Coordinates of C-alpha atoms in Angstrom, one line a residue:
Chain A
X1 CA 0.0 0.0 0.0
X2 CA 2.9 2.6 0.3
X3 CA 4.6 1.5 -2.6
X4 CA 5.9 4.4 -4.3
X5 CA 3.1 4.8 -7.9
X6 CA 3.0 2.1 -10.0
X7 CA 3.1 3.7 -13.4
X8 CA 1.0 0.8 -16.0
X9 CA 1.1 1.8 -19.3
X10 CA -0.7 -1.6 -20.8
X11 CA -3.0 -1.5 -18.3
X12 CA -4.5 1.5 -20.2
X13 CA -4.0 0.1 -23.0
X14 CA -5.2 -3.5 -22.7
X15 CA -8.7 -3.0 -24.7
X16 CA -10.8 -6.0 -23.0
X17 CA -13.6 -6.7 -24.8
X18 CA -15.7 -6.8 -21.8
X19 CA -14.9 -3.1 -20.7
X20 CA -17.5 -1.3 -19.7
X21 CA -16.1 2.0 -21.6
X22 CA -13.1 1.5 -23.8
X23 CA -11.4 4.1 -25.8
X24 CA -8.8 3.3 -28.4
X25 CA -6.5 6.0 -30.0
X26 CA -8.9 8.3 -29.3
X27 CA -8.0 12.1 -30.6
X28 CA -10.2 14.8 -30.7
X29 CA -9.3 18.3 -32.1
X30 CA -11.2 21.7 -32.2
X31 CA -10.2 23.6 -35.3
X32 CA -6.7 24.1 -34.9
X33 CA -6.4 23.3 -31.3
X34 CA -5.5 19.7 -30.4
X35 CA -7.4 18.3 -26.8
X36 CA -6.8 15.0 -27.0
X37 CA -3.8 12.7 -28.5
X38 CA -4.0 9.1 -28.9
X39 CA -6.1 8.1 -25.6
X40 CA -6.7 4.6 -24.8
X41 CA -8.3 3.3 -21.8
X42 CA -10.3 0.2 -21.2
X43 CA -12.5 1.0 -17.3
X44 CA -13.6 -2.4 -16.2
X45 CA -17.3 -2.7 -15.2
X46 CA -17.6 -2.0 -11.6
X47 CA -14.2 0.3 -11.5
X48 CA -13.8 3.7 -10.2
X49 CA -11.6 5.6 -12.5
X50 CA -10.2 9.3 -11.4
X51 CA -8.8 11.5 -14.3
X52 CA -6.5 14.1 -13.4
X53 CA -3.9 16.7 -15.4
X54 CA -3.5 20.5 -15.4
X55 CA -6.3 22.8 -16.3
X56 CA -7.2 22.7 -19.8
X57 CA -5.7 19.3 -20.9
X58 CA -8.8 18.1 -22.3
X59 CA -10.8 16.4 -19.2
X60 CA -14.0 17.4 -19.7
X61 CA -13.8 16.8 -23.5
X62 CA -12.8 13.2 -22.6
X63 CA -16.1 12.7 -20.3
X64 CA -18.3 14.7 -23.1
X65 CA -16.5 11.9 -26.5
X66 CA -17.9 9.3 -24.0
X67 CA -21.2 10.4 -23.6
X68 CA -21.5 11.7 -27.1
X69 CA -21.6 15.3 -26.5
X70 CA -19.0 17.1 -28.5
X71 CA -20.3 19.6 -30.3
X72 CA -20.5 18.9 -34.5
X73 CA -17.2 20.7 -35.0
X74 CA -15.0 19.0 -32.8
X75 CA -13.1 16.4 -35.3
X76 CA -13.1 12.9 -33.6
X77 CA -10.2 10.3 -34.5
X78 CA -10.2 6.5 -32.3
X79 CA -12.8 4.4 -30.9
X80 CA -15.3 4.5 -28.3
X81 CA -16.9 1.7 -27.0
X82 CA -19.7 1.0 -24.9
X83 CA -21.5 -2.0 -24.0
X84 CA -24.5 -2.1 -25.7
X85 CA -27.4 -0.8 -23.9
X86 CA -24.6 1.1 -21.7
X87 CA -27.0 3.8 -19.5
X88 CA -25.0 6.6 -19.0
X89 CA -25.4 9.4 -16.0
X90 CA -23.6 12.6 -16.0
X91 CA -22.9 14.7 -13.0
X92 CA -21.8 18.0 -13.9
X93 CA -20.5 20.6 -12.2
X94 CA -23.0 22.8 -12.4
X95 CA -25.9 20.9 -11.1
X96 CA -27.9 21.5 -14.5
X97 CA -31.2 21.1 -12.4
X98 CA -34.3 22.2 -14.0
X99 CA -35.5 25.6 -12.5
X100 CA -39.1 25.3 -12.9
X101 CA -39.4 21.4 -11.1
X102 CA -39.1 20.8 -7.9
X103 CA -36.7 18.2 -6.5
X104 CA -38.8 15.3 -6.8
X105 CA -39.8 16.4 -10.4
X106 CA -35.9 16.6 -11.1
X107 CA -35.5 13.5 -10.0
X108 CA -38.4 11.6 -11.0
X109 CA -36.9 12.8 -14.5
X110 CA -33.9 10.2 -14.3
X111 CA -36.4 7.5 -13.7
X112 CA -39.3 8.6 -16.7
X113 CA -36.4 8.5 -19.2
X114 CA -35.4 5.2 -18.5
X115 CA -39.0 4.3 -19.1
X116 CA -40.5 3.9 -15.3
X117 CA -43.9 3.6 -14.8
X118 CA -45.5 6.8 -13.3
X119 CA -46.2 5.7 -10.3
X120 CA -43.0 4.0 -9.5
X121 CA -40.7 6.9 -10.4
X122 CA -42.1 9.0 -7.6
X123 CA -41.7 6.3 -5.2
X124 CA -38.1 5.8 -6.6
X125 CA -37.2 9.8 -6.6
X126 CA -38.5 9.9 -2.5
X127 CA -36.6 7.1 -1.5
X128 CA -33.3 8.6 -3.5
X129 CA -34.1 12.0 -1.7
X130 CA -34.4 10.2 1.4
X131 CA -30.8 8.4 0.7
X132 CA -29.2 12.1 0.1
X133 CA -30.7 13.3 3.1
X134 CA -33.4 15.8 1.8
X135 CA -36.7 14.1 2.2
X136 CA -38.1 17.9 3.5
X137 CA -37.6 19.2 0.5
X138 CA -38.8 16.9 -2.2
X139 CA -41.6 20.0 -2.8
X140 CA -39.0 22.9 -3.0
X141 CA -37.2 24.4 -6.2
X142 CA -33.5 24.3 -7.4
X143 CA -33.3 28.5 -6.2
X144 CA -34.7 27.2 -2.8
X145 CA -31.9 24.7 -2.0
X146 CA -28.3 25.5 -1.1
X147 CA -25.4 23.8 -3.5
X148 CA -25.1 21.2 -1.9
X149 CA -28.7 20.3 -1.7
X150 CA -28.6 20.8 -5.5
X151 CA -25.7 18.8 -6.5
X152 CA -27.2 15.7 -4.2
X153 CA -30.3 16.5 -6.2
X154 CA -28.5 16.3 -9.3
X155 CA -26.6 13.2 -8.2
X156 CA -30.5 11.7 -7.1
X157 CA -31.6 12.4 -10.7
X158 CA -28.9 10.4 -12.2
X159 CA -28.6 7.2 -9.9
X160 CA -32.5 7.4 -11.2
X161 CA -32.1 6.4 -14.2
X162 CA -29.6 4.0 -13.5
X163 CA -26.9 4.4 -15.3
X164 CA -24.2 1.5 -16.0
X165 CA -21.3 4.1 -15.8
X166 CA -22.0 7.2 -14.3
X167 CA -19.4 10.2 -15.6
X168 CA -18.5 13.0 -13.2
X169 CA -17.3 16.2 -14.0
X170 CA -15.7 17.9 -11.5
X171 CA -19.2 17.4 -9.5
X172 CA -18.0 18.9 -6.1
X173 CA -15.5 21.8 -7.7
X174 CA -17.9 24.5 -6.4
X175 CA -18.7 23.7 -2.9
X176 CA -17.5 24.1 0.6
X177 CA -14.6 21.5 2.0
X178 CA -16.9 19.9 4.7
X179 CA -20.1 19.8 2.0
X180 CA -17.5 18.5 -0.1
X181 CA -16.5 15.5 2.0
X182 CA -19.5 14.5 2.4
X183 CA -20.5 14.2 -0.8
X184 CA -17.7 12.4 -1.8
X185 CA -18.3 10.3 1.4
X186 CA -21.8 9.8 -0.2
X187 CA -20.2 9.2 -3.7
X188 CA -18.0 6.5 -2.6
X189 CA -21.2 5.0 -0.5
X190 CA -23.2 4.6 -3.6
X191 CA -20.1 3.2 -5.7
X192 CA -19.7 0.3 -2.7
X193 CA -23.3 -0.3 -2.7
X194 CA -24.0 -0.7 -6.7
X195 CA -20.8 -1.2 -8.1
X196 CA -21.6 0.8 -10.8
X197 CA -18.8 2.0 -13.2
X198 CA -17.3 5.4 -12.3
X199 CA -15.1 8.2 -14.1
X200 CA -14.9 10.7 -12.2
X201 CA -12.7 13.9 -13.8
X202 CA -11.2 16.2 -11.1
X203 CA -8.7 19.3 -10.5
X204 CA -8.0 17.9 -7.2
X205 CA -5.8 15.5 -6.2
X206 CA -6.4 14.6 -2.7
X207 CA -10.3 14.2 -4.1
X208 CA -8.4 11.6 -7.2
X209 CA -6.6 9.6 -4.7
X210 CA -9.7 9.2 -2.1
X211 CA -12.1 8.2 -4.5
X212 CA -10.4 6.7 -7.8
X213 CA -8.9 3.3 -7.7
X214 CA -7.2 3.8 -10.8
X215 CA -5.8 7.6 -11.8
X216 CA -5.0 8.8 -15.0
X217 CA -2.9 11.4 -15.5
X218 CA -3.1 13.6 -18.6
X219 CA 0.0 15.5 -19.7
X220 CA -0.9 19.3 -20.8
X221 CA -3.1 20.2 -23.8
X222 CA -3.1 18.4 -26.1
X223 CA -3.9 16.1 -23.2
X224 CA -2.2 12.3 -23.7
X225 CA -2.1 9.6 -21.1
X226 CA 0.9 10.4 -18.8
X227 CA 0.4 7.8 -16.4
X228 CA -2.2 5.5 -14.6
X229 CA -1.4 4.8 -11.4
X230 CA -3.1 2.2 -8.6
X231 CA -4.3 2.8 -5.6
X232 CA -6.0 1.4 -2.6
X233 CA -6.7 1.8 0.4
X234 CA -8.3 0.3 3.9
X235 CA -11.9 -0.6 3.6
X236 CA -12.9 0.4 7.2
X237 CA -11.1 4.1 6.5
X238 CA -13.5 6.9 6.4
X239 CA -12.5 9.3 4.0
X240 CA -12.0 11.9 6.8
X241 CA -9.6 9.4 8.5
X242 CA -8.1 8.3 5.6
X243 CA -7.1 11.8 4.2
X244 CA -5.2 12.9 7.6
X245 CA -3.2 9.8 7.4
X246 CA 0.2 9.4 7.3
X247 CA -0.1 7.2 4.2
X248 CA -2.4 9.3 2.3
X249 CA -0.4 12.2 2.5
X250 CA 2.9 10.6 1.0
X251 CA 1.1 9.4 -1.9
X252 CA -0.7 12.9 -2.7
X253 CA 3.0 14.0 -2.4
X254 CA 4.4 11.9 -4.5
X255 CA 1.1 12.6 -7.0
X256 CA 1.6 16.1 -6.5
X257 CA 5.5 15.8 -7.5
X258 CA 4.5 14.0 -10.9
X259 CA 2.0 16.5 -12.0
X260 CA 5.2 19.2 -10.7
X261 CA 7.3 17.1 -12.9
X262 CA 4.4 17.3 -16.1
X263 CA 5.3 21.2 -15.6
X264 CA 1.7 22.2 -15.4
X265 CA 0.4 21.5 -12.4
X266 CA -2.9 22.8 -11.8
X267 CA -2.5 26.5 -10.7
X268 CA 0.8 26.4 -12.7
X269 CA -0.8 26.0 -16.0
X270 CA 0.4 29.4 -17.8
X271 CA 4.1 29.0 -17.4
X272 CA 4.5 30.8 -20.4
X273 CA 2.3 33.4 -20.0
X274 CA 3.3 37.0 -20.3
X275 CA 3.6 37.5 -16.5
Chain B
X1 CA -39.8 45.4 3.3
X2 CA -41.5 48.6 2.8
X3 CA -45.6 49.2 4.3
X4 CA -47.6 46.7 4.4
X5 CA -49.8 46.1 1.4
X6 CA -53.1 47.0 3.4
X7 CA -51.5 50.2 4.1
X8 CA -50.2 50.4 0.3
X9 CA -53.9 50.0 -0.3
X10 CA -55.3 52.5 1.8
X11 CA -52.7 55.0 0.3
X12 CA -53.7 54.4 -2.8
X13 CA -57.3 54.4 -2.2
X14 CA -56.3 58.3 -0.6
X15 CA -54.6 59.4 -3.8
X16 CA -57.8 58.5 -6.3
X17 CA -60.2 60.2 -3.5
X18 CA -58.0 63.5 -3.4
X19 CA -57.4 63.5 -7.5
X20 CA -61.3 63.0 -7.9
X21 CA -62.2 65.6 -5.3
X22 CA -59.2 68.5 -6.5
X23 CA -61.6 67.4 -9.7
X24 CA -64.5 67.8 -8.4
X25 CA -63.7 71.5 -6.8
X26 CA -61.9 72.6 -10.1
X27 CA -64.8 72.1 -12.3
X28 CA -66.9 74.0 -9.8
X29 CA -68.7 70.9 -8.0
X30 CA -68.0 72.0 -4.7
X31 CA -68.6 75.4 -5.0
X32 CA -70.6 76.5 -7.6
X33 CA -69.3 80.3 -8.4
X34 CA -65.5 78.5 -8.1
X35 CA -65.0 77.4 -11.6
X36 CA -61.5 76.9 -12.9
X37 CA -61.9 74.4 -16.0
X38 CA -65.0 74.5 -17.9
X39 CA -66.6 71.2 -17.2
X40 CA -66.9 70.9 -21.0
X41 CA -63.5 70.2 -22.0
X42 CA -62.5 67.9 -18.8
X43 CA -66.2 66.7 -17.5
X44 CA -66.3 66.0 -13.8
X45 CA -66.3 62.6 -11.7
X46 CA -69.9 63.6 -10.7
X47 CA -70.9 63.8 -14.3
X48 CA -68.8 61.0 -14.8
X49 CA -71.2 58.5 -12.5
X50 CA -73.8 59.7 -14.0
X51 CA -73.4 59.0 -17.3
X52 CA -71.6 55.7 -16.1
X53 CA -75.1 54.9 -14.3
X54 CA -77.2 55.6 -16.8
X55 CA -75.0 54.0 -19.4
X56 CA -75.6 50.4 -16.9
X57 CA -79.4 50.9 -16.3
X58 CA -79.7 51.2 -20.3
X59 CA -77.8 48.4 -20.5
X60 CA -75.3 49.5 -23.4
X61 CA -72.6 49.9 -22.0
X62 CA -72.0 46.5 -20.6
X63 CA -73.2 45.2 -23.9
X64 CA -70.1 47.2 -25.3
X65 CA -67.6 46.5 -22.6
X66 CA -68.7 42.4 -23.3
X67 CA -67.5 43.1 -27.2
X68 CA -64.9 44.8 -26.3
X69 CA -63.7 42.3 -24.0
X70 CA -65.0 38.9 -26.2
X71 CA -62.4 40.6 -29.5
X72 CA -59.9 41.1 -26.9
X73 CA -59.6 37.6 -25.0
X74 CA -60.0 36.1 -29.1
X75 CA -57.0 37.8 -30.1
X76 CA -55.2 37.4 -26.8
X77 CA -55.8 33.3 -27.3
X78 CA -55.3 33.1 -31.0
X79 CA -52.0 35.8 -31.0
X80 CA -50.4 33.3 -27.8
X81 CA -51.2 30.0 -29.7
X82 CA -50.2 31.1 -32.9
X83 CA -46.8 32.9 -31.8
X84 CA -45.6 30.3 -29.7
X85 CA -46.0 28.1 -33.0
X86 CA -44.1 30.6 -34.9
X87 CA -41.6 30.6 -32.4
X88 CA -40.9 27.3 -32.0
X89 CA -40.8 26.7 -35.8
X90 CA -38.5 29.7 -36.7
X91 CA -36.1 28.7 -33.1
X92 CA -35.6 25.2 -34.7
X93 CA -36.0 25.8 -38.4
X94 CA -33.1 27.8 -39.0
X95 CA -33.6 27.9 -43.1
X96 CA -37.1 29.4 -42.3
X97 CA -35.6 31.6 -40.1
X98 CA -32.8 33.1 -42.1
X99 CA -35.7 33.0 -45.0
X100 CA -38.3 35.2 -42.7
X101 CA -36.4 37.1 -40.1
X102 CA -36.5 40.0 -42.3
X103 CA -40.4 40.4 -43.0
X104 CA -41.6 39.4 -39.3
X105 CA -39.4 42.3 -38.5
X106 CA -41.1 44.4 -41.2
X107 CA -44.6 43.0 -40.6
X108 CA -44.2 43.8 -36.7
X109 CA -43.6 47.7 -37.5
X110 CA -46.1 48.4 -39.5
X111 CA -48.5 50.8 -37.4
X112 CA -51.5 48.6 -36.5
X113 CA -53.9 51.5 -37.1
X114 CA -52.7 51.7 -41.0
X115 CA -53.3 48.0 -41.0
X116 CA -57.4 48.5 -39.2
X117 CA -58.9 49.8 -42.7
X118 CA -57.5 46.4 -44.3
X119 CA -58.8 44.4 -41.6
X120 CA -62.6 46.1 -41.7
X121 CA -62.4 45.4 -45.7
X122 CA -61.3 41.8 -45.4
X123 CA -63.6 41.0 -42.1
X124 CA -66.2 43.3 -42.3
X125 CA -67.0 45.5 -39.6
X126 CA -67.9 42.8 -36.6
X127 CA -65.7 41.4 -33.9
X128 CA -63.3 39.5 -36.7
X129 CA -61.5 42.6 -37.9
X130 CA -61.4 43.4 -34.6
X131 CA -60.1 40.1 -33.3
X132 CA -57.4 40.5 -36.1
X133 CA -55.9 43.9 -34.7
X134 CA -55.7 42.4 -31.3
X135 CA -53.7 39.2 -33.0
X136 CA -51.7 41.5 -34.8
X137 CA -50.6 42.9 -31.5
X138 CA -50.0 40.1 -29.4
X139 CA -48.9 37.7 -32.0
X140 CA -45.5 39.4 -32.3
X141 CA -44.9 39.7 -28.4
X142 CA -45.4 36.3 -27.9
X143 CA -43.3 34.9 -31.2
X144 CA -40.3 37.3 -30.0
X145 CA -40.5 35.6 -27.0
X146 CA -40.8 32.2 -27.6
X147 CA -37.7 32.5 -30.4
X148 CA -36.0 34.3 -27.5
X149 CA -36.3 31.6 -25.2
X150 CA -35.9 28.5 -27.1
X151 CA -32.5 30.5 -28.1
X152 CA -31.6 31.1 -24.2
X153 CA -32.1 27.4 -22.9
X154 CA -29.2 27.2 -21.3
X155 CA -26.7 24.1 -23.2
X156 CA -25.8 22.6 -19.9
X157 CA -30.0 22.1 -19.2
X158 CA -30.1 20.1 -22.4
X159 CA -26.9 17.9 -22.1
X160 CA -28.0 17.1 -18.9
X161 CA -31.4 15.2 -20.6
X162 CA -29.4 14.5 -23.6
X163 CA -27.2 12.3 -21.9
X164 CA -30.1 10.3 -21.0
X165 CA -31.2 9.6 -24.2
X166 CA -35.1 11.4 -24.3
X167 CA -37.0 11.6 -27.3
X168 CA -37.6 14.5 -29.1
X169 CA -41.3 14.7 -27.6
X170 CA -39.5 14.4 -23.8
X171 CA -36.9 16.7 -24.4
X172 CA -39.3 19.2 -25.8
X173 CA -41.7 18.3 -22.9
X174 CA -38.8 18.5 -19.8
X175 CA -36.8 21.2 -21.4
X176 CA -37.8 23.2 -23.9
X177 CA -41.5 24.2 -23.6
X178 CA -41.3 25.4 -20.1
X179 CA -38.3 27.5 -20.6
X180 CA -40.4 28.7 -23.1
X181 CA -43.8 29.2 -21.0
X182 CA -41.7 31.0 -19.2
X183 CA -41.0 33.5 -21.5
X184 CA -44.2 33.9 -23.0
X185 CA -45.8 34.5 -19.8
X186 CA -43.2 37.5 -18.1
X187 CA -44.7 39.0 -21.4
X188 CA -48.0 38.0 -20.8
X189 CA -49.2 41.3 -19.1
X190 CA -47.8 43.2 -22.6
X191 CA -49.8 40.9 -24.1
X192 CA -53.2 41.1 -22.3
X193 CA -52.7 44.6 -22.7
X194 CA -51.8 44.7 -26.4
X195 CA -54.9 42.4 -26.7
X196 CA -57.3 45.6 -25.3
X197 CA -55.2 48.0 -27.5
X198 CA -56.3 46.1 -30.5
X199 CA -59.3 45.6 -29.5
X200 CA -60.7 49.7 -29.2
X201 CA -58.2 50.3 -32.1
X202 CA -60.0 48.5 -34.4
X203 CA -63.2 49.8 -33.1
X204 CA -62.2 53.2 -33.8
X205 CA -61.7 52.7 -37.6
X206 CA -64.8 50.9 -38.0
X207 CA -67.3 49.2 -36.2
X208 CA -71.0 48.9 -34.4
X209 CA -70.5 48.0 -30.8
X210 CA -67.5 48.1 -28.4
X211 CA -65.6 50.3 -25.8
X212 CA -63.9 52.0 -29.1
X213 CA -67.2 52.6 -30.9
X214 CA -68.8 54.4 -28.4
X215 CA -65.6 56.6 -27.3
X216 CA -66.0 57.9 -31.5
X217 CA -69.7 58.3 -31.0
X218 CA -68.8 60.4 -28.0
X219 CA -66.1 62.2 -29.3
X220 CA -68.3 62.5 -32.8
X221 CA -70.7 64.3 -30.1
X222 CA -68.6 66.4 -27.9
X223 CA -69.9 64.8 -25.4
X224 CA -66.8 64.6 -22.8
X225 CA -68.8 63.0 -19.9
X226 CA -69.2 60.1 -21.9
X227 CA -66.0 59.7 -23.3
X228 CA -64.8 60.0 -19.8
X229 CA -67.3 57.4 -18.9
X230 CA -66.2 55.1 -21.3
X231 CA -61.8 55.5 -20.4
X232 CA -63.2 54.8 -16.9
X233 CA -64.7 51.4 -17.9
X234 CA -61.9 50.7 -20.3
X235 CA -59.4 51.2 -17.4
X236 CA -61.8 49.0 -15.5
X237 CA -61.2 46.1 -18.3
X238 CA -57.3 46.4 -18.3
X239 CA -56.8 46.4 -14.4
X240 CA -59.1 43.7 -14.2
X241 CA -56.9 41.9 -16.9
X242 CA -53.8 42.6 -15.7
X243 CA -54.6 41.5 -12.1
X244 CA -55.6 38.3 -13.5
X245 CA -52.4 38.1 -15.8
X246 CA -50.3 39.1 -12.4
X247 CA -51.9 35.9 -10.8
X248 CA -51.7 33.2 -13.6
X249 CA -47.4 34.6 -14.0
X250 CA -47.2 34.5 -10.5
X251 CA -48.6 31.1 -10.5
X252 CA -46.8 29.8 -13.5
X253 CA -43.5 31.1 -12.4
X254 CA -43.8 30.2 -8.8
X255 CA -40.1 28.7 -9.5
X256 CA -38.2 31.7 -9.8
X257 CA -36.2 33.0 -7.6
X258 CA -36.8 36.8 -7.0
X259 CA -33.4 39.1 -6.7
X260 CA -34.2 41.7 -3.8
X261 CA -32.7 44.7 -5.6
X262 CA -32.6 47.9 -3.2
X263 CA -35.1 48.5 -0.2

């Protein structure tokens, strides 16, 4: 467990046929602007993959190829795969909640567009409220919730419908550290419980090495595959124990040096800049 | 939070009371050899009720305030239904909408008075020419904003349901008509009110009942209490409307948040 990272190349690149997303030389360019080089990744059913890499290396435009959200002009090289009938769920960072339903409505939403019965998708959104903690406020709107209320909302709309692999996008970035936590607390929960397939993209480390059980780490735009590196940790560990141990914080050091080494870590991105 | 509304109320009901009674005393009401403004040109709110009473007990004047009202809820229902059609067919059709931009713009400016002698000729002079004027109106309000907010869904709304695969029917359905409604009904106020505006314009032209028919008969007459008689009713009609517009938008929209700008 405190062996130094274990850098695996063919891990990333072993394309199983039974992955639950794989990507094979996957490069996708805007114009004249190069976002992604020659990705390939194969996440196993079940697995919780982090993606990390300076600001700007193409992330999100990773998470948006997968779910088939690029816009028209973006040119598209490679393979993506997903099972068939793959249900995907998206968590963005902005909780792109519908303003004029309330929280049940938004979630029951999830539910009627994977084709539940009426009567059964409210009965599925209260119990999912109930999970996240907000069963008083099934009635209120999106503007009558704090962020973190909405982003569990959010989160409630996609576990909903269900999704095979659910794609996060820097879910958390605009919340509190303790509101945070326990979301991510809640994230890991619901990744125990259903062993659904997670790729979770994130600026920060510390959130990477908690959650992710594999880590990818993009080089700088145009963003390749640096590295994917291993982790795990204790079971029984809560994530507020396990991020003020002694172990955890030598690994985010020694993640923190490699994206140092990439010369772009985040915060460090315009190294050339005119300043 | 400011006074209280009752208080707001009871201001308000102080202000009409004092305006009525300076009235009243200027047009020599109060004291007959005090007579500022020959009741003539401005009438008086005694000569006012009056006319207003005797207008009810005859029973014409509700018979014209029902016309007036009938063209006007017509062309407030046809202009919403029809513009929010429009709208939606020029927000998604972009050929159409690089084809017609240029003549909705051009139709919308034409001065709907210039347009009322057309619409007496085509639909002769009962409530369809009327009914026309008032679509005129609102049709336009509500296409501009049913184009405006099918173009300000915000991209992030729509991935969000995209991602989960809807069908064009849902997506419209979850996303895209209530943003819309939303639109359509901050204007709705404009648009009950365009829909009276329409409504007494066309009566002016050319008609034989309404709000607008009698206001020319009246003015055709001199007769300034009447004409008085009949803004007072017509004012009637649009406070009555826009309360009732306030409460459906208020009802509709429940979901907004408010911004508390200043005291």
């Amino acid at each position: 467990m405190m062996s130094s990272i274990a850098a695996s190349d063919s891990a990333g690149r072993s394309t199983a046929m039974d992955a639950a997303v794989s990507i094979e030389q996957l490069s996708v360019r805007f114009g004249d602007v190069a976002a992604l080089q020659d990705i390939s990744l194969a996440v196993q059913p079940g697995e919780f993959v982090a993606i990390v890499g300076p600001s700007g290396c193409g992330k999100t435009t990773l998470l948006n190829a997968i779910s088939g959200l690029l816009p028209p002009e973006a040119a598209i090289t490679g393979k993506i795969r997903l099972r068939a009938g793959t249900r995907l769920g998206y968590v963005f960072q902005k909780d792109a909640l519908l303003p004029w339903f309330s929280a049940l409505r938004n979630v029951e939403v999830g539910a009627e567009l994977r084709g539940v019965a009426r009567a059964e998708r409210r009965r599925l959104a209260l119990e999912l409220l109930q999970a996240m903690g907000l069963e008083g406020f099934a009635g209120h709107y999106p503007h009558q919730l704090s962020g973190g209320m909405r982003h569990r909302v959010a989160l409630a709309r996609a576990l909903a419908y269900d999704p095979d692999v659910v794609l996060l996008d820097e879910p958390f970035g605009a919340l509190d550290a303790f509101t945070r936590l326990a979301l991510e607390e809640q994230v890991l929960g619901i990744w125990r419980r259903t062993g659904k397939t997670m790729l979770l993209v994130t600026h920060d480390l510390a959130e990477a090495l908690s959650l992710g059980k594999r880590i990818v780490v993009l080089t700088p735009r145009p963003g390749r595959i640096h590295t994917i590196v291993n982790v795990s940790w204790p079971e029984d560990l809560s994530l507020g124990e396990l991020r003020t141990s002694e172990q955890f914080f030598a690994r985010l050091r020694e993640l923190w040096d490699l994206l140092l080494s990439l010369g772009a870590a985040p915060g460090r991105a315009a190294k050339t800049g005119v300043l | 939070m400011g006074a209280p509304a009752s208080q707001i109320a009871l201001y308000r009901f102080l202000l009409v009371v004092a305006l009525l009674v300076l009235w009243e005393g200027a047009t020599g009401g109060l004291v007959s050899s005090l007579v500022l403004v020959d009741p003539f040109f401005i009438s008086s709110p005694r000569r006012i009720a009056l006319d207003l009473a005797e207008g009810f007990s005859r029973g014409t004047m509700l018979r014209d305030t029902m016309v007036t009202l009938v063209e006007s809820i017509y062309g407030l229902a046809l202009g919403m239904t029809t513009g929010v059609a429009a709208g939606l067919a020029l927000a998604f059709w972009r050929s159409l909408d690089r084809l017609l931009a240029p003549f909705i713009g051009i139709a919308n400016s034409i001065p709907r008075p210039a347009l009322a002698p057309l619409a007496i000729l085509w639909f002769g002079l009962g409530i369809a020419s009327k009914v026309f004027i008032a679509w005129s109106l609102v049709f336009f309000v509500t296409f501009y904003s049913t184009y405006q907010g099918v173009k300000s869904i915000d991209p992030d709304l729509v991935n969000a349901i995209r991602v989960m695969r809807p069908t064009r029917w849902q997506l419209m359905r979850i996303v895209v008509l209530p943003a819309v409604f939303s639109w359509v009904f901050a204007g709705f106020r404009l648009s009950v009110a365009y829909a009276l505006i329409g409504a007494i314009v066309g009566e002016f032209v050319g008609a034989t009942a309404g709000l607008g028919y009698q206001l020319v008969l009246a003015q055709g007459l001199l007769d300034t209490d009447r004409v008085f008689a009949v803004l007072a009713v017509t004012g009637a009609l649009a406070a009555a409307g826009l309360a009732a517009a306030e409460r459906l938008e208020s009802a509709l929209l429940k979901w907004r948040p408010v911004a508390q700008l200043g005291p």
